[in-house]
mmCIF file of C-alpha atoms in Angstrom:
data_model
loop_
_atom_site.group_PDB
_atom_site.id
_atom_site.type_symbol
_atom_site.label_atom_id
_atom_site.label_comp_id
_atom_site.label_asym_id
_atom_site.label_seq_id
_atom_site.Cartn_x
_atom_site.Cartn_y
_atom_site.Cartn_z
ATOM 1 C CA UNK M 1 14.996 31.828 15.418
ATOM 2 C CA UNK M 2 17.930 29.894 16.877
ATOM 3 C CA UNK M 3 15.548 27.345 18.373
ATOM 4 C CA UNK M 4 13.631 27.096 15.097
ATOM 5 C CA UNK M 5 16.829 26.534 13.114
ATOM 6 C CA UNK M 6 17.968 23.853 15.559
ATOM 7 C CA UNK M 7 14.603 22.078 15.334
ATOM 8 C CA UNK M 8 14.594 22.326 11.538
ATOM 9 C CA UNK M 9 17.926 20.468 11.423
ATOM 10 C CA UNK M 10 16.869 17.785 13.884
ATOM 11 C CA UNK M 11 16.611 14.108 12.978
ATOM 12 C CA UNK M 12 12.886 14.170 13.811
ATOM 13 C CA UNK M 13 12.194 16.939 11.319
ATOM 14 C CA UNK M 14 14.486 15.381 8.714
ATOM 15 C CA UNK M 15 12.466 12.166 8.872
ATOM 16 C CA UNK M 16 9.040 13.809 8.759
ATOM 17 C CA UNK M 17 6.737 15.429 6.234
ATOM 18 C CA UNK M 18 4.736 18.556 7.004
ATOM 19 C CA UNK M 19 1.472 18.477 5.039
ATOM 20 C CA UNK M 20 -0.064 21.941 5.132
ATOM 21 C CA UNK M 21 -3.835 22.219 4.731
ATOM 22 C CA UNK M 22 -5.688 25.215 3.298
ATOM 23 C CA UNK M 23 -9.344 25.693 2.450
ATOM 24 C CA UNK M 24 -9.717 29.116 0.914
ATOM 25 C CA UNK M 25 -8.054 32.416 0.036
ATOM 26 C CA UNK M 26 -10.512 35.246 0.515
ATOM 27 C CA UNK M 27 -12.016 36.944 -2.499
ATOM 28 C CA UNK M 28 -13.728 39.423 -0.179
ATOM 29 C CA UNK M 29 -14.363 38.978 3.532
ATOM 30 C CA UNK M 30 -14.584 35.199 3.908
ATOM 31 C CA UNK M 31 -11.642 35.235 6.356
ATOM 32 C CA UNK M 32 -13.707 37.419 8.674
ATOM 33 C CA UNK M 33 -16.658 35.026 8.536
ATOM 34 C CA UNK M 34 -14.500 31.870 8.826
ATOM 35 C CA UNK M 35 -11.121 32.829 10.342
ATOM 36 C CA UNK M 36 -10.416 29.167 11.051
ATOM 37 C CA UNK M 37 -10.767 28.178 7.382
ATOM 38 C CA UNK M 38 -9.739 31.153 5.277
ATOM 39 C CA UNK M 39 -6.636 33.276 5.011
ATOM 40 C CA UNK M 40 -5.961 36.314 2.845
ATOM 41 C CA UNK M 41 -3.828 36.192 -0.325
ATOM 42 C CA UNK M 42 -1.111 38.403 1.263
ATOM 43 C CA UNK M 43 -0.924 35.983 4.197
ATOM 44 C CA UNK M 44 -0.575 33.040 1.825
ATOM 45 C CA UNK M 45 2.202 34.760 -0.114
ATOM 46 C CA UNK M 46 4.016 35.420 3.159
ATOM 47 C CA UNK M 47 3.670 31.740 4.095
ATOM 48 C CA UNK M 48 5.355 30.691 0.864
ATOM 49 C CA UNK M 49 8.040 33.318 1.343
ATOM 50 C CA UNK M 50 8.693 31.835 4.780
ATOM 51 C CA UNK M 51 9.001 28.333 3.315
ATOM 52 C CA UNK M 52 11.593 29.614 0.879
ATOM 53 C CA UNK M 53 13.488 31.471 3.601
ATOM 54 C CA UNK M 54 13.604 28.314 5.730
ATOM 55 C CA UNK M 55 14.959 26.323 2.800
ATOM 56 C CA UNK M 56 11.918 24.041 2.867
ATOM 57 C CA UNK M 57 11.766 21.286 0.260
ATOM 58 C CA UNK M 58 8.255 21.706 -1.151
ATOM 59 C CA UNK M 59 7.351 18.421 -2.827
ATOM 60 C CA UNK M 60 4.360 17.089 -4.778
ATOM 61 C CA UNK M 61 2.298 14.969 -2.391
ATOM 62 C CA UNK M 62 2.741 11.721 -4.318
ATOM 63 C CA UNK M 63 6.525 12.101 -4.393
ATOM 64 C CA UNK M 64 6.669 13.211 -0.777
ATOM 65 C CA UNK M 65 4.731 10.164 0.457
ATOM 66 C CA UNK M 66 6.880 7.805 -1.602
ATOM 67 C CA UNK M 67 10.050 9.356 -0.201
ATOM 68 C CA UNK M 68 8.635 9.307 3.317
ATOM 69 C CA UNK M 69 8.076 5.563 2.972
ATOM 70 C CA UNK M 70 11.563 4.981 1.529
ATOM 71 C CA UNK M 71 13.214 7.198 4.167
ATOM 72 C CA UNK M 72 14.651 9.512 1.505
ATOM 73 C CA UNK M 73 13.001 12.853 2.279
ATOM 74 C CA UNK M 74 15.065 15.982 1.673
ATOM 75 C CA UNK M 75 15.496 18.495 4.530
ATOM 76 C CA UNK M 76 12.405 20.279 5.877
ATOM 77 C CA UNK M 77 9.981 18.511 3.540
ATOM 78 C CA UNK M 78 6.592 20.147 2.998
ATOM 79 C CA UNK M 79 3.561 19.377 0.816
ATOM 80 C CA UNK M 80 0.845 21.954 0.146
ATOM 81 C CA UNK M 81 -2.794 20.860 -0.036
ATOM 82 C CA UNK M 82 -6.062 22.701 -0.606
ATOM 83 C CA UNK M 83 -9.455 21.190 0.188
ATOM 84 C CA UNK M 84 -12.735 21.481 -1.722
ATOM 85 C CA UNK M 85 -11.739 23.357 -4.903
ATOM 86 C CA UNK M 86 -13.208 26.823 -4.574
ATOM 87 C CA UNK M 87 -12.900 29.358 -7.369
ATOM 88 C CA UNK M 88 -10.718 31.468 -5.074
ATOM 89 C CA UNK M 89 -8.028 28.784 -5.372
ATOM 90 C CA UNK M 90 -7.744 29.491 -9.105
ATOM 91 C CA UNK M 91 -8.159 33.240 -8.745
ATOM 92 C CA UNK M 92 -5.877 33.812 -5.760
ATOM 93 C CA UNK M 93 -3.895 30.654 -5.074
ATOM 94 C CA UNK M 94 -2.589 29.478 -8.441
ATOM 95 C CA UNK M 95 -0.893 32.796 -9.331
ATOM 96 C CA UNK M 96 0.881 32.920 -5.952
ATOM 97 C CA UNK M 97 1.977 29.291 -6.201
ATOM 98 C CA UNK M 98 3.314 30.060 -9.682
ATOM 99 C CA UNK M 99 5.377 32.947 -8.303
ATOM 100 C CA UNK M 100 7.291 30.493 -6.135
ATOM 101 C CA UNK M 101 7.153 27.502 -8.467
ATOM 102 C CA UNK M 102 5.664 25.335 -5.720
ATOM 103 C CA UNK M 103 3.591 22.206 -6.452
ATOM 104 C CA UNK M 104 0.205 21.752 -4.823
ATOM 105 C CA UNK M 105 -2.485 19.109 -4.402
ATOM 106 C CA UNK M 106 -6.142 20.098 -4.725
ATOM 107 C CA UNK M 107 -8.635 17.739 -3.105
ATOM 108 C CA UNK M 108 -11.697 18.416 -5.269
ATOM 109 C CA UNK M 109 -15.311 17.738 -4.372
ATOM 110 C CA UNK M 110 -17.109 17.523 -7.705
ATOM 111 C CA UNK M 111 -20.908 17.774 -7.349
ATOM 112 C CA UNK M 112 -20.960 21.575 -7.527
ATOM 113 C CA UNK M 113 -18.605 21.691 -10.545
ATOM 114 C CA UNK M 114 -21.675 21.609 -12.784
ATOM 115 C CA UNK M 115 -23.589 24.347 -10.940
ATOM 116 C CA UNK M 116 -22.906 28.074 -10.988
ATOM 117 C CA UNK M 117 -24.173 28.611 -7.472
ATOM 118 C CA UNK M 118 -22.405 28.656 -4.090
ATOM 119 C CA UNK M 119 -22.310 25.629 -1.808
ATOM 120 C CA UNK M 120 -25.646 26.003 -0.041
ATOM 121 C CA UNK M 121 -24.539 25.268 3.534
ATOM 122 C CA UNK M 122 -21.767 27.870 3.265
ATOM 123 C CA UNK M 123 -23.723 30.611 1.528
ATOM 124 C CA UNK M 124 -26.566 30.331 4.048
ATOM 125 C CA UNK M 125 -24.108 30.779 6.905
ATOM 126 C CA UNK M 126 -22.368 33.643 5.108
ATOM 127 C CA UNK M 127 -25.654 35.509 4.536
ATOM 128 C CA UNK M 128 -26.664 35.116 8.188
ATOM 129 C CA UNK M 129 -23.266 36.559 9.151
ATOM 130 C CA UNK M 130 -23.215 39.259 6.460
ATOM 131 C CA UNK M 131 -26.673 40.641 7.198
ATOM 132 C CA UNK M 132 -25.405 42.247 10.405
ATOM 133 C CA UNK M 133 -28.577 41.472 12.331
ATOM 134 C CA UNK M 134 -28.734 40.252 15.913
ATOM 135 C CA UNK M 135 -31.615 37.897 15.213
ATOM 136 C CA UNK M 136 -33.921 36.682 12.445
ATOM 137 C CA UNK M 137 -37.333 35.130 12.073
ATOM 138 C CA UNK M 138 -38.006 33.033 8.968
ATOM 139 C CA UNK M 139 -41.610 31.795 9.126
ATOM 140 C CA UNK M 140 -41.620 30.850 5.415
ATOM 141 C CA UNK M 141 -39.033 28.214 6.301
ATOM 142 C CA UNK M 142 -40.653 27.048 9.516
ATOM 143 C CA UNK M 143 -38.757 29.352 11.923
ATOM 144 C CA UNK M 144 -41.568 31.350 13.479
ATOM 145 C CA UNK M 145 -39.688 32.307 16.626
ATOM 146 C CA UNK M 146 -36.886 34.881 16.726
ATOM 147 C CA UNK M 147 -33.493 33.155 16.342
ATOM 148 C CA UNK M 148 -30.336 34.889 17.584
ATOM 149 C CA UNK M 149 -27.255 35.284 15.387
ATOM 150 C CA UNK M 150 -24.601 36.076 17.979
ATOM 151 C CA UNK M 151 -22.200 33.198 17.384
ATOM 152 C CA UNK M 152 -21.081 30.711 14.761
ATOM 153 C CA UNK M 153 -23.063 28.030 16.590
ATOM 154 C CA UNK M 154 -26.209 30.199 16.524
ATOM 155 C CA UNK M 155 -25.935 30.616 12.762
ATOM 156 C CA UNK M 156 -25.171 26.939 12.198
ATOM 157 C CA UNK M 157 -28.305 25.965 14.095
ATOM 158 C CA UNK M 158 -30.368 27.963 11.618
ATOM 159 C CA UNK M 159 -28.437 26.551 8.643
ATOM 160 C CA UNK M 160 -29.113 22.999 9.805
ATOM 161 C CA UNK M 161 -32.818 23.776 10.130
ATOM 162 C CA UNK M 162 -32.959 25.261 6.618
ATOM 163 C CA UNK M 163 -31.138 22.308 5.089
ATOM 164 C CA UNK M 164 -33.405 19.818 6.876
ATOM 165 C CA UNK M 165 -36.457 21.802 5.738
ATOM 166 C CA UNK M 166 -35.206 21.624 2.131
ATOM 167 C CA UNK M 167 -34.283 17.932 2.292
ATOM 168 C CA UNK M 168 -37.713 17.018 3.664
ATOM 169 C CA UNK M 169 -39.139 18.604 0.521
ATOM 170 C CA UNK M 170 -36.567 16.874 -1.691
ATOM 171 C CA UNK M 171 -35.236 20.163 -3.025
ATOM 172 C CA UNK M 172 -32.746 20.088 -5.858
ATOM 173 C CA UNK M 173 -29.437 21.959 -5.685
ATOM 174 C CA UNK M 174 -30.981 24.879 -7.602
ATOM 175 C CA UNK M 175 -34.051 24.947 -5.372
ATOM 176 C CA UNK M 176 -31.818 25.060 -2.303
ATOM 177 C CA UNK M 177 -30.007 27.996 -3.851
ATOM 178 C CA UNK M 178 -33.408 29.668 -4.070
ATOM 179 C CA UNK M 179 -33.517 29.676 -0.252
ATOM 180 C CA UNK M 180 -30.230 31.591 -0.225
ATOM 181 C CA UNK M 181 -31.586 34.112 -2.725
ATOM 182 C CA UNK M 182 -34.714 34.610 -0.615
ATOM 183 C CA UNK M 183 -32.570 35.242 2.477
ATOM 184 C CA UNK M 184 -30.293 37.658 0.634
ATOM 185 C CA UNK M 185 -33.185 39.660 -0.736
ATOM 186 C CA UNK M 186 -34.810 39.776 2.689
ATOM 187 C CA UNK M 187 -31.541 41.065 4.165
ATOM 188 C CA UNK M 188 -31.123 43.702 1.454
ATOM 189 C CA UNK M 189 -28.063 41.954 -0.043
ATOM 190 C CA UNK M 190 -27.420 41.770 -3.806
ATOM 191 C CA UNK M 191 -27.477 38.043 -4.540
ATOM 192 C CA UNK M 192 -26.754 38.489 -8.230
ATOM 193 C CA UNK M 193 -23.537 40.286 -7.320
ATOM 194 C CA UNK M 194 -22.629 37.450 -4.955
ATOM 195 C CA UNK M 195 -23.094 35.009 -7.839
ATOM 196 C CA UNK M 196 -20.989 37.158 -10.175
ATOM 197 C CA UNK M 197 -18.194 37.323 -7.607
ATOM 198 C CA UNK M 198 -18.004 33.483 -7.578
ATOM 199 C CA UNK M 199 -17.969 33.618 -3.796
ATOM 200 C CA UNK M 200 -18.048 30.112 -2.250
ATOM 201 C CA UNK M 201 -18.410 28.488 -5.664
ATOM 202 C CA UNK M 202 -16.576 25.341 -6.748
ATOM 203 C CA UNK M 203 -14.462 25.423 -9.915
ATOM 204 C CA UNK M 204 -16.351 24.736 -13.129
ATOM 205 C CA UNK M 205 -15.114 22.102 -15.635
ATOM 206 C CA UNK M 206 -13.035 24.551 -17.688
ATOM 207 C CA UNK M 207 -11.433 25.905 -14.513
ATOM 208 C CA UNK M 208 -10.562 22.424 -13.239
ATOM 209 C CA UNK M 209 -8.854 21.827 -16.571
ATOM 210 C CA UNK M 210 -7.027 25.153 -16.183
ATOM 211 C CA UNK M 211 -5.644 24.367 -12.724
ATOM 212 C CA UNK M 212 -4.570 20.938 -13.958
ATOM 213 C CA UNK M 213 -2.753 22.548 -16.887
ATOM 214 C CA UNK M 214 -1.012 24.883 -14.431
ATOM 215 C CA UNK M 215 0.498 21.824 -12.725
ATOM 216 C CA UNK M 216 -1.891 21.386 -9.797
ATOM 217 C CA UNK M 217 -2.486 17.753 -8.823
ATOM 218 C CA UNK M 218 -6.259 17.167 -8.488
ATOM 219 C CA UNK M 219 -7.195 14.396 -6.048
ATOM 220 C CA UNK M 220 -10.217 12.826 -4.309
ATOM 221 C CA UNK M 221 -12.511 14.523 -1.772
ATOM 222 C CA UNK M 222 -15.825 12.658 -2.408
ATOM 223 C CA UNK M 223 -18.412 13.781 -4.935
ATOM 224 C CA UNK M 224 -20.897 15.345 -2.513
ATOM 225 C CA UNK M 225 -18.546 16.222 0.379
ATOM 226 C CA UNK M 226 -19.858 13.536 2.703
ATOM 227 C CA UNK M 227 -18.688 10.272 4.247
ATOM 228 C CA UNK M 228 -21.627 7.873 4.730
ATOM 229 C CA UNK M 229 -21.065 4.923 7.055
ATOM 230 C CA UNK M 230 -22.708 2.541 4.609
ATOM 231 C CA UNK M 231 -19.996 0.888 2.490
ATOM 232 C CA UNK M 232 -21.930 0.975 -0.780
ATOM 233 C CA UNK M 233 -22.752 4.666 -0.361
ATOM 234 C CA UNK M 234 -19.204 5.510 0.695
ATOM 235 C CA UNK M 235 -17.697 3.685 -2.289
ATOM 236 C CA UNK M 236 -20.176 5.439 -4.579
ATOM 237 C CA UNK M 237 -18.957 8.810 -3.271
ATOM 238 C CA UNK M 238 -15.368 7.879 -4.091
ATOM 239 C CA UNK M 239 -16.162 6.348 -7.469
ATOM 240 C CA UNK M 240 -18.398 9.233 -8.568
ATOM 241 C CA UNK M 241 -15.686 11.657 -7.470
ATOM 242 C CA UNK M 242 -12.954 9.752 -9.321
ATOM 243 C CA UNK M 243 -15.036 9.381 -12.478
ATOM 244 C CA UNK M 244 -15.682 13.115 -12.653
ATOM 245 C CA UNK M 245 -12.049 14.018 -11.956
ATOM 246 C CA UNK M 246 -10.894 11.700 -14.745
ATOM 247 C CA UNK M 247 -13.393 13.364 -17.091
ATOM 248 C CA UNK M 248 -12.144 16.825 -16.120
ATOM 249 C CA UNK M 249 -8.396 16.204 -15.927
ATOM 250 C CA UNK M 250 -7.651 13.043 -17.889
ATOM 251 C CA UNK M 251 -5.745 11.726 -14.857
ATOM 252 C CA UNK M 252 -6.633 8.980 -12.369
ATOM 253 C CA UNK M 253 -6.617 10.271 -8.763
ATOM 254 C CA UNK M 254 -5.305 7.920 -6.049
ATOM 255 C CA UNK M 255 -5.013 10.180 -2.990
ATOM 256 C CA UNK M 256 -7.967 11.063 -0.764
ATOM 257 C CA UNK M 257 -8.912 13.638 1.848
ATOM 258 C CA UNK M 258 -11.698 13.067 4.382
ATOM 259 C CA UNK M 259 -14.325 15.833 4.036
ATOM 260 C CA UNK M 260 -14.298 17.981 7.184
ATOM 261 C CA UNK M 261 -11.784 15.491 8.587
ATOM 262 C CA UNK M 262 -14.613 13.024 9.253
ATOM 263 C CA UNK M 263 -13.462 9.410 9.138
ATOM 264 C CA UNK M 264 -14.036 6.004 10.681
ATOM 265 C CA UNK M 265 -11.636 3.054 10.802
ATOM 266 C CA UNK M 266 -13.744 0.974 8.433
ATOM 267 C CA UNK M 267 -13.034 3.560 5.722
ATOM 268 C CA UNK M 268 -9.393 2.449 5.568
ATOM 269 C CA UNK M 269 -10.240 -0.928 4.060
ATOM 270 C CA UNK M 270 -12.902 0.539 1.778
ATOM 271 C CA UNK M 271 -10.452 3.108 0.409
ATOM 272 C CA UNK M 272 -7.793 0.472 -0.089
ATOM 273 C CA UNK M 273 -10.259 -1.633 -2.071
ATOM 274 C CA UNK M 274 -10.976 1.459 -4.197
ATOM 275 C CA UNK M 275 -7.300 1.707 -5.102
ATOM 276 C CA UNK M 276 -6.614 4.731 -2.907
ATOM 277 C CA UNK M 277 -2.959 5.069 -1.838
ATOM 278 C CA UNK M 278 -3.301 7.633 0.965
ATOM 279 C CA UNK M 279 -5.861 9.613 2.943
ATOM 280 C CA UNK M 280 -5.313 12.837 4.873
ATOM 281 C CA UNK M 281 -7.164 14.006 7.969
ATOM 282 C CA UNK M 282 -7.518 17.283 9.843
ATOM 283 C CA UNK M 283 -5.582 15.849 12.791
ATOM 284 C CA UNK M 284 -2.579 18.025 13.534
ATOM 285 C CA UNK M 285 0.927 16.639 13.328
ATOM 286 C CA UNK M 286 3.872 15.695 11.162
ATOM 287 C CA UNK M 287 3.592 12.640 8.929
ATOM 288 C CA UNK M 288 6.206 10.056 9.906
ATOM 289 C CA UNK M 289 7.329 6.837 8.253
ATOM 290 C CA UNK M 290 5.301 4.901 10.827
ATOM 291 C CA UNK M 291 2.140 6.984 10.171
ATOM 292 C CA UNK M 292 -0.912 5.129 8.895
ATOM 293 C CA UNK M 293 -1.198 6.114 5.213
ATOM 294 C CA UNK M 294 -4.994 6.122 5.539
ATOM 295 C CA UNK M 295 -4.870 8.535 8.478
ATOM 296 C CA UNK M 296 -2.170 11.051 7.665
ATOM 297 C CA UNK M 297 -1.970 14.171 9.847
ATOM 298 C CA UNK M 298 -1.816 17.693 8.460
ATOM 299 C CA UNK M 299 -1.517 21.194 9.872
ATOM 300 C CA UNK M 300 -4.396 23.536 9.106
ATOM 301 C CA UNK M 301 -3.176 27.060 8.377
ATOM 302 C CA UNK M 302 -5.625 29.890 8.994
ATOM 303 C CA UNK M 303 -5.960 33.536 9.995
ATOM 304 C CA UNK M 304 -5.404 32.686 13.645
ATOM 305 C CA UNK M 305 -1.846 31.475 13.017
ATOM 306 C CA UNK M 306 0.640 34.338 13.226
ATOM 307 C CA UNK M 307 3.928 34.226 11.348
ATOM 308 C CA UNK M 308 5.950 33.228 14.405
ATOM 309 C CA UNK M 309 3.685 30.251 14.980
ATOM 310 C CA UNK M 310 3.922 29.319 11.308
ATOM 311 C CA UNK M 311 7.724 29.401 11.466
ATOM 312 C CA UNK M 312 7.641 27.096 14.478
ATOM 313 C CA UNK M 313 5.425 24.668 12.556
ATOM 314 C CA UNK M 314 7.704 24.625 9.517
ATOM 315 C CA UNK M 315 10.706 23.979 11.741
ATOM 316 C CA UNK M 316 8.889 21.124 13.461
ATOM 317 C CA UNK M 317 9.343 22.656 16.898
ATOM 318 C CA UNK M 318 5.653 23.163 17.726
ATOM 319 C CA UNK M 319 3.328 20.893 15.781
#
């Protein structure tokens, strides 16, 4: 703790901004399926308790970036960000944030806001994990040979095949969800209960309005959670995303987060031309005054980070 306190008071930490990145707070067992993306609500509450104990200055992202640029950050500056906009953020995250009175930025991907189904790529992976089987064979979807399910990579290989199979047939979002239902029923899982639980579902329009009313700052994350290398398609993703966020919140978003951390240098100019002020990555580090505002580092917090490690990150000692 002595080393952490010393680091927290250092000039380097004083002149830097820690942008923390979260994806989801488990409604059920998502943290067991994706320990690198999800944490539990008790873990999140303990993180915020640690920030308070360290005397961290938790700032809204827009203010924090402005003060970083003007070299006027308060001690141990932190900004909290969530990616995607899952229902669990409203259910689990907003109440905990309210307990501490901390601001937060939500990078919202908007396509699924108008559908009451889970994100297809995630629910397919979850079902393959949840079924508890060692292997599967799915001839109705073109997988006639037995496919093993031992690892994350094994399951992702099957997910990619299923998505390609659906795209070749030009399936709609609802038709793709039908694949998930077929899998669930074949595995003996209650898909209707999964839908009722709102597992892996994006916030609906009323819920986006609710998180905005609670003080959450909703920002850009592309409409369809993708970053095409074609400029026209990329700009369309940003513009469609912004248009929907304005409709849902009444506010114009100007900060951006690269989906899955995927970016290319040509995006910087495209984003600037779209009126975007900053863009965050999944690259680990502290944001400094010299940092490129279109390639800001963050620190991803997940189940694999114990409290001691988290304390070291907040102090700036090990980032």
